[in-house]
Amino acid sequence: MKAIYTVIQIEEDFITVAEENPMNPQKKLSEIKIKNLSNFDMHLGSHVYIGFPKKIEAFYGILGLFFPIIAAALGLFLSPHFASLIKIEPTELIKATCTIAFFAIATSIVFFCSRKLPVKMQLQITGVLD
């Protein structure tokens, strides 16, 4: 369920919205200042959805899915080189270990970037309910 926000202030460049509390509509949870980049028609008291643009969400979803898979394939193809570096035979166990290691590293990178790094993109209004 997406959070619904209420427009509480309209300025020249920014619109201030407050998240509605589903249990107590009179009490607002948090206020956010955002831009109306899509030029939706709204007024004080309008109910809106906010989020990132669909194209950006899709791009990050695809990147988060395929980056670990590509890294795992890279680990499989590079496993003979790693085996030759440590002067052992490139067995199936070495190939599997390199594949899993590359997958785990890529997954950790995706997790770290999605959770720990500050979001540089700006939220925007994605829909107006009324």
C-alpha positions as a Python dict, from the first residue, in 0.01 Angstrom:
ca = {
    (1, 'M'): (0, 0, 0),
    (2, 'K'): (143, 337, -101),
    (3, 'A'): (137, 621, 146),
    (4, 'I'): (-102, 904, 73),
    (5, 'Y'): (16, 1260, 131),
    (6, 'T'): (-188, 1577, 176),
    (7, 'V'): (-80, 1909, 27),
    (8, 'I'): (-46, 2153, 316),
    (9, 'Q'): (143, 2441, 153),
    (10, 'I'): (201, 2555, -205),
    (11, 'E'): (497, 2783, -271),
    (12, 'E'): (640, 2908, -597),
    (13, 'D'): (899, 2632, -641),
    (14, 'F'): (806, 2374, -378),
    (15, 'I'): (500, 2200, -246),
    (16, 'T'): (492, 2083, 115),
    (17, 'V'): (308, 1757, 175),
    (18, 'A'): (237, 1567, 495),
    (19, 'E'): (191, 1192, 519),
    (20, 'E'): (-150, 1091, 641),
    (21, 'N'): (-193, 858, 937),
    (22, 'P'): (-440, 586, 830),
    (23, 'M'): (-551, 533, 1192),
    (24, 'N'): (-597, 903, 1270),
    (25, 'P'): (-637, 1123, 959),
    (26, 'Q'): (-620, 1441, 1168),
    (27, 'K'): (-265, 1364, 1285),
    (28, 'K'): (5, 1406, 1017),
    (29, 'L'): (314, 1181, 1036),
    (30, 'S'): (586, 1369, 846),
    (31, 'E'): (627, 1670, 620),
    (32, 'I'): (827, 1673, 295),
    (33, 'K'): (906, 1957, 55),
    (34, 'I'): (899, 1841, -307),
    (35, 'K'): (878, 1986, -655),
    (36, 'N'): (581, 1938, -887),
    (37, 'L'): (794, 1842, -1189),
    (38, 'S'): (500, 1685, -1373),
    (39, 'N'): (289, 2002, -1327),
    (40, 'F'): (-9, 1826, -1170),
    (41, 'D'): (-305, 2051, -1095),
    (42, 'M'): (-358, 2057, -719),
    (43, 'H'): (-472, 2277, -437),
    (44, 'L'): (-438, 2286, -59),
    (45, 'G'): (-581, 1965, 81),
    (46, 'S'): (-525, 1759, -235),
    (47, 'H'): (-423, 1398, -178),
    (48, 'V'): (-115, 1289, -371),
    (49, 'Y'): (129, 1002, -414),
    (50, 'I'): (502, 1077, -414),
    (51, 'G'): (793, 869, -536),
    (52, 'F'): (1065, 840, -796),
    (53, 'P'): (991, 842, -1168),
    (54, 'K'): (892, 499, -1306),
    (55, 'K'): (1185, 489, -1550),
    (56, 'I'): (1438, 542, -1273),
    (57, 'E'): (1271, 282, -1050),
    (58, 'A'): (1275, 32, -1338),
    (59, 'F'): (1641, 105, -1418),
    (60, 'Y'): (1751, 47, -1058),
    (61, 'G'): (1538, -266, -1034),
    (62, 'I'): (1696, -413, -1346),
    (63, 'L'): (2044, -308, -1233),
    (64, 'G'): (1990, -465, -891),
    (65, 'L'): (1876, -789, -1052),
    (66, 'F'): (2123, -831, -1336),
    (67, 'F'): (2443, -693, -1180),
    (68, 'P'): (2484, -992, -942),
    (69, 'I'): (2398, -1238, -1220),
    (70, 'I'): (2654, -1086, -1457),
    (71, 'A'): (2910, -1080, -1175),
    (72, 'A'): (2848, -1452, -1108),
    (73, 'A'): (2901, -1532, -1476),
    (74, 'L'): (3220, -1327, -1470),
    (75, 'G'): (3337, -1525, -1166),
    (76, 'L'): (3274, -1850, -1353),
    (77, 'F'): (3477, -1736, -1654),
    (78, 'L'): (3761, -1592, -1443),
    (79, 'S'): (3790, -1895, -1215),
    (80, 'P'): (4062, -2066, -1430),
    (81, 'H'): (4273, -1750, -1401),
    (82, 'F'): (4235, -1743, -1024),
    (83, 'A'): (4321, -2112, -1007),
    (84, 'S'): (4637, -2055, -1210),
    (85, 'L'): (4737, -1767, -981),
    (86, 'I'): (4734, -1994, -677),
    (87, 'K'): (4876, -2283, -887),
    (88, 'I'): (4595, -2535, -852),
    (89, 'E'): (4379, -2722, -1100),
    (90, 'P'): (4057, -2535, -1195),
    (91, 'T'): (3811, -2795, -1065),
    (92, 'E'): (3434, -2763, -1043),
    (93, 'L'): (3471, -2670, -676),
    (94, 'I'): (3699, -2376, -766),
    (95, 'K'): (3457, -2263, -1038),
    (96, 'A'): (3161, -2283, -800),
    (97, 'T'): (3351, -2099, -527),
    (98, 'C'): (3450, -1815, -761),
    (99, 'T'): (3095, -1792, -895),
    (100, 'I'): (2943, -1775, -547),
    (101, 'A'): (3207, -1529, -426),
    (102, 'F'): (3149, -1289, -718),
    (103, 'F'): (2771, -1319, -672),
    (104, 'A'): (2799, -1248, -298),
    (105, 'I'): (3026, -947, -354),
    (106, 'A'): (2795, -801, -619),
    (107, 'T'): (2489, -860, -400),
    (108, 'S'): (2664, -689, -109),
    (109, 'I'): (2747, -391, -330),
    (110, 'V'): (2383, -361, -442),
    (111, 'F'): (2262, -392, -83),
    (112, 'F'): (2511, -133, 45),
    (113, 'C'): (2433, 116, -232),
    (114, 'S'): (2058, 82, -193),
    (115, 'R'): (2055, 107, 187),
    (116, 'K'): (2351, 312, 301),
    (117, 'L'): (2430, 572, 36),
    (118, 'P'): (2227, 894, 40),
    (119, 'V'): (1964, 923, -228),
    (120, 'K'): (2071, 1192, -475),
    (121, 'M'): (1751, 1175, -677),
    (122, 'Q'): (1464, 1399, -587),
    (123, 'L'): (1122, 1270, -497),
    (124, 'Q'): (838, 1404, -703),
    (125, 'I'): (461, 1384, -714),
    (126, 'T'): (360, 1075, -912),
    (127, 'G'): (-18, 1103, -890),
    (128, 'V'): (-307, 1311, -761),
    (129, 'L'): (-614, 1144, -611),
    (130, 'D'): (-854, 1442, -631),
}
